[in-house]
C-alpha positions as a printed Julia matrix, in Angstrom:
315×3 Matrix{Float64}:
 60.94   90.81   99.89
 64.33   91.62  102.14
 65.66   88.18  101.35
 65.15   88.92   97.51
 66.84   92.03   97.99
 69.6    90.62   99.4
 70.24   87.81   97.37
 69.74   89.94   94.32
 72.99   92.21   95.84
 74.98   89.48   96.23
 74.87   87.69   92.89
 76.28   90.38   91.89
 79.59   89.42   93.49
 78.91   85.63   92.89
 80.6    84.41   89.42
 78.65   81.24   87.83
 81.06   80.86   85.88
 84.38   81.46   87.63
 86.81   79.2    85.99
 89.17   79.78   83.5
 88.61   81.07   80.24
 85.15   82.11   80.82
 85.37   84.24   83.88
 88.56   86.48   81.87
 86.1    86.99   79.04
 82.77   87.99   80.78
 85.43   90.44   82.94
 87.57   91.54   79.86
 84.28   92.21   77.59
 82.96   94.07   79.95
 85.74   96.34   80.48
 86.23   96.74   76.58
 82.6    97.54   76.05
 83.14  100.76   78.15
 86.2   101.74   77.22
 85.16  101.53   73.54
 81.9   103.99   74.6
 84.24  106.42   77.17
 87.18  106.99   74.83
 84.36  109.25   72.89
 84.1   111.38   76.1
 87.94  111.75   77.0
 87.54  112.33   80.17
 90.51  113.46   82.01
 91.85  110.54   83.78
 95.96  111.4    84.33
 94.96  115.02   84.94
 92.04  114.42   87.41
 92.59  110.61   88.73
 89.91  111.65   91.02
 87.86  110.52   88.22
 88.94  106.78   89.19
 87.33  106.8    92.55
 84.04  108.19   91.02
 84.52  104.76   88.49
 85.02  102.55   91.13
 82.29  103.79   93.61
 79.26  104.44   91.41
 78.45  100.44   91.17
 78.13   99.99   94.08
 75.65  102.95   94.86
 73.87  102.25   92.06
 73.7    99.02   92.69
 72.82   98.81   96.3
 69.98  101.43   95.07
 68.65   99.14   93.0
 68.78   96.19   95.31
 67.49   97.83   98.33
 65.33  101.34   97.44
 64.27  100.49   93.8
 62.91   96.65   94.39
 60.92   97.22   97.44
 59.36  100.36   95.6
 58.21   98.19   92.71
 56.87   95.76   94.95
 54.83   98.35   96.69
 54.28   99.54   93.61
 52.69   95.93   92.18
 50.78   95.58   95.27
 48.93   99.02   95.12
 47.97   98.13   91.62
 46.83   94.65   92.46
 44.89   95.99   94.98
 42.46   97.32   92.9
 43.07   95.4    89.49
 43.0    91.48   89.17
 46.31   90.21   87.37
 44.55   89.59   84.13
 43.65   92.97   83.7
 46.93   94.06   84.46
 48.32   92.28   82.04
 45.52   93.33   79.67
 47.05   97.06   80.46
 50.52   96.19   80.84
 51.83   98.98   78.66
 49.99  101.11   81.07
 50.53   99.05   84.53
 53.92   98.58   83.36
 54.6   102.6    83.56
 55.04  103.04   87.33
 57.77   99.9    87.84
 59.51  100.49   84.85
 59.58  105.05   85.85
 61.32  103.68   89.63
 63.99  101.94   87.75
 65.07  104.82   86.04
 64.87  107.22   88.86
 66.29  105.47   91.76
 69.28  103.89   89.37
 70.18  107.72   88.27
 69.73  109.52   90.83
 72.2   106.62   92.69
 74.61  107.67   90.05
 74.56  111.16   90.39
 75.39  111.01   94.15
 79.52  111.41   93.22
 78.99  114.3    90.4
 76.75  116.05   93.15
 79.61  115.52   96.13
 82.21  116.87   93.82
 79.83  119.96   92.43
 78.85  120.68   96.13
 83.09  120.63   97.25
 83.58  122.99   93.89
 81.32  125.45   95.2
 78.46  124.43   92.83
 80.73  125.52   89.82
 82.03  123.28   87.53
 82.62  123.65   83.81
 79.85  121.55   81.91
 82.03  119.61   79.95
 83.84  118.69   83.06
 80.78  117.81   84.64
 79.68  115.74   81.8
 82.77  113.62   82.01
 82.31  112.71   85.51
 78.79  111.78   84.92
 80.47  109.4    82.16
 82.79  107.83   84.72
 79.85  107.17   86.84
 77.28  105.38   84.39
 80.57  103.78   82.65
 81.07  102.15   86.44
 77.65  100.81   86.64
 77.49   99.62   82.9
 81.18   97.52   83.05
 79.86   96.05   86.12
 76.85   94.99   85.24
 77.89   93.87   82.18
 79.98   91.46   84.01
 77.27   89.93   85.68
 74.97   89.72   82.59
 78.33   87.88   80.81
 78.51   85.49   83.46
 74.88   84.44   83.42
 75.2    83.97   79.58
 78.33   81.74   79.97
 76.6    79.78   83.15
 73.46   78.7    80.86
 76.29   76.59   78.46
 76.7    78.98   75.97
 79.51   78.19   73.78
 80.98   79.58   70.69
 79.31   76.38   68.69
 75.64   78.08   69.91
 76.81   80.78   66.88
 77.78   78.57   64.66
 74.29   76.85   64.55
 72.17   79.68   66.0
 74.04   82.34   64.18
 73.74   86.04   65.35
 70.47   85.26   67.45
 73.21   83.47   69.64
 74.91   86.84   70.44
 72.61   89.15   71.15
 72.79   89.0    74.86
 76.42   90.6    74.22
 74.73   92.67   71.84
 72.18   94.23   74.2
 75.53   94.73   76.6
 77.61   96.59   74.49
 74.4    99.28   73.5
 73.54   99.05   77.0
 76.78   99.82   78.29
 76.54  102.88   75.73
 73.45  103.98   77.35
 74.27  103.98   81.09
 77.02  106.18   80.2
 75.29  108.59   78.09
 72.67  109.27   80.63
 74.76  109.93   83.65
 76.82  112.0    81.05
 73.14  114.19   80.18
 72.85  114.57   83.88
 76.52  115.44   84.92
 76.3   117.97   82.42
 72.67  119.47   83.54
 74.24  119.53   87.05
 77.65  121.63   86.25
 75.38  123.98   83.74
 72.55  124.87   87.3
 69.57  122.49   85.49
 70.41  119.37   87.98
 66.9   118.17   88.28
 65.95  118.99   84.92
 68.62  116.6    83.21
 68.35  114.23   85.91
 64.28  113.88   84.98
 65.76  113.34   81.22
 68.16  111.16   82.09
 65.67  109.2    84.36
 62.97  109.12   81.42
 65.55  108.02   78.68
 66.18  105.32   81.04
 62.77  104.38   81.75
 62.28  104.35   77.94
 65.12  102.0    77.56
 63.55   99.47   80.0
 59.91  100.06   78.66
 61.28   97.74   75.69
 60.88   94.65   78.96
 57.37   95.59   78.7
 57.02   96.03   75.23
 58.19   92.14   74.94
 55.83   91.05   77.53
 52.89   92.54   75.23
 54.34   90.82   72.55
 54.72   93.72   70.44
 58.1    93.3    70.03
 60.63   90.09   69.67
 63.34   89.27   71.3
 65.48   90.63   67.91
 63.43   93.68   68.04
 63.9    94.46   71.52
 68.11   94.32   70.74
 67.11   96.95   67.7
 65.44   99.07   69.83
 67.65   99.23   72.63
 70.54   99.67   69.63
 68.97  102.83   68.19
 67.85  104.58   71.41
 71.71  104.35   73.06
 73.56  105.51   69.71
 70.99  108.3    69.65
 71.35  109.91   73.48
 75.12  108.96   73.05
 75.21  111.32   69.76
 73.37  113.86   71.69
 75.9   113.43   74.72
 78.93  113.49   72.59
 77.7   116.49   70.52
 77.54  118.46   73.62
 81.41  117.01   75.07
 82.5   118.09   71.12
 80.63  121.09   70.22
 82.85  123.96   70.39
 82.0   127.41   71.88
 81.44  130.13   69.21
 84.73  132.33   68.81
 84.59  136.37   68.77
 83.18  137.09   65.13
 84.59  140.15   64.12
 83.13  141.46   60.67
 85.69  143.95   59.26
 84.16  147.7    58.42
 86.24  149.05   55.61
 85.8   153.31   55.89
 84.46  154.56   52.88
 86.26  157.34   51.06
 86.33  160.74   52.6
 86.83  158.89   56.11
 90.53  157.42   55.9
 91.61  154.56   55.21
 91.83  152.83   58.48
 90.09  149.86   59.51
 87.28  149.25   62.4
 86.05  146.48   63.59
 82.98  145.75   64.93
 83.3   143.06   68.03
 80.66  140.7    68.72
 80.73  138.5    71.19
 78.73  135.51   70.02
 78.13  132.83   72.88
 75.75  130.37   70.92
 72.86  133.06   71.37
 71.68  133.69   67.6
 69.88  136.76   68.98
 73.29  138.66   69.75
 75.19  138.08   66.94
 71.78  139.29   64.6
 71.77  142.33   66.68
 75.64  143.16   66.07
 75.33  142.1    62.25
 72.15  144.63   62.19
 74.0   147.35   63.65
 77.47  146.76   61.34
 75.12  147.16   58.27
 73.09  150.21   59.92
 76.54  151.67   60.57
 77.63  150.96   56.97
 74.82  152.9    55.77
 75.4   155.86   57.8
 78.82  156.12   56.37
 77.89  155.59   52.76
 74.99  158.13   53.01
 77.55  160.58   54.55
 79.89  160.19   51.56
 77.83  160.88   49.19
 76.52  164.31   50.82
 77.18  167.17   48.85
 80.7   169.34   50.07
 78.8   172.62   51.78
 82.17  174.21   52.5
 82.76  177.31   51.04
 86.42  177.5    49.12
């Protein structure tokens, strides 16, 4: 098991297609995939250059965790299941039997990608802007996504892939690149959500959410083994999930804080013509705004009633 983990770790730094144009395409495509999705988050890379350190460090942390923590845990969980059930039974119940190993992949990898976020969060007194936390997470996720994508591209080219495969096989020949494009988006979005939750004070809750979404992405492999999905269906599954999670993360990134709502209340006749404003601070809490509107309406009713009251003053 140790030898397998070490060999798997080393394989990420080997380039079976490291010759000429294919190596450049592998790296270039991976960087392009990451840049396309990361651009939507618009991280302050020049105002906060230390974000580059997170981009560079996260893939090594995630890879080390995957090789030396995730793989042993998955092997042991598989051995534990095999101790109670035969391989035939496990394959028949693969939709359930595959869950522990799938969950481990999400927990370990998302936990490793959170390490740089937690370090910065601790050094900042556990007080950072949620959008900055989201940007930090996006950088951590993009680092690992790009690194993993160039590794996958190298494997594709090492298998003998050429453009002629597209001419004969059509879109099916591009599925490997399609998968990496959307998987990179998913890595970025998962980590962005974890960073946002950490900054909001919901660190462990969003860590579990990110891990569960990561596991849900990987569960497509189980569905493929069970014969419920074809290879094409798996790629569509990955794309849809990645787009949905990215949309959620980008919504958190770009939603505007509710502005100060100041409904204008005009004084009725008899009370002067000055205008008063009822300042109503709204921070995304509809209950506060409801109380403000009700208070404003009540004030208007009271003033209207007083303006129609008979004048009892003696002349």
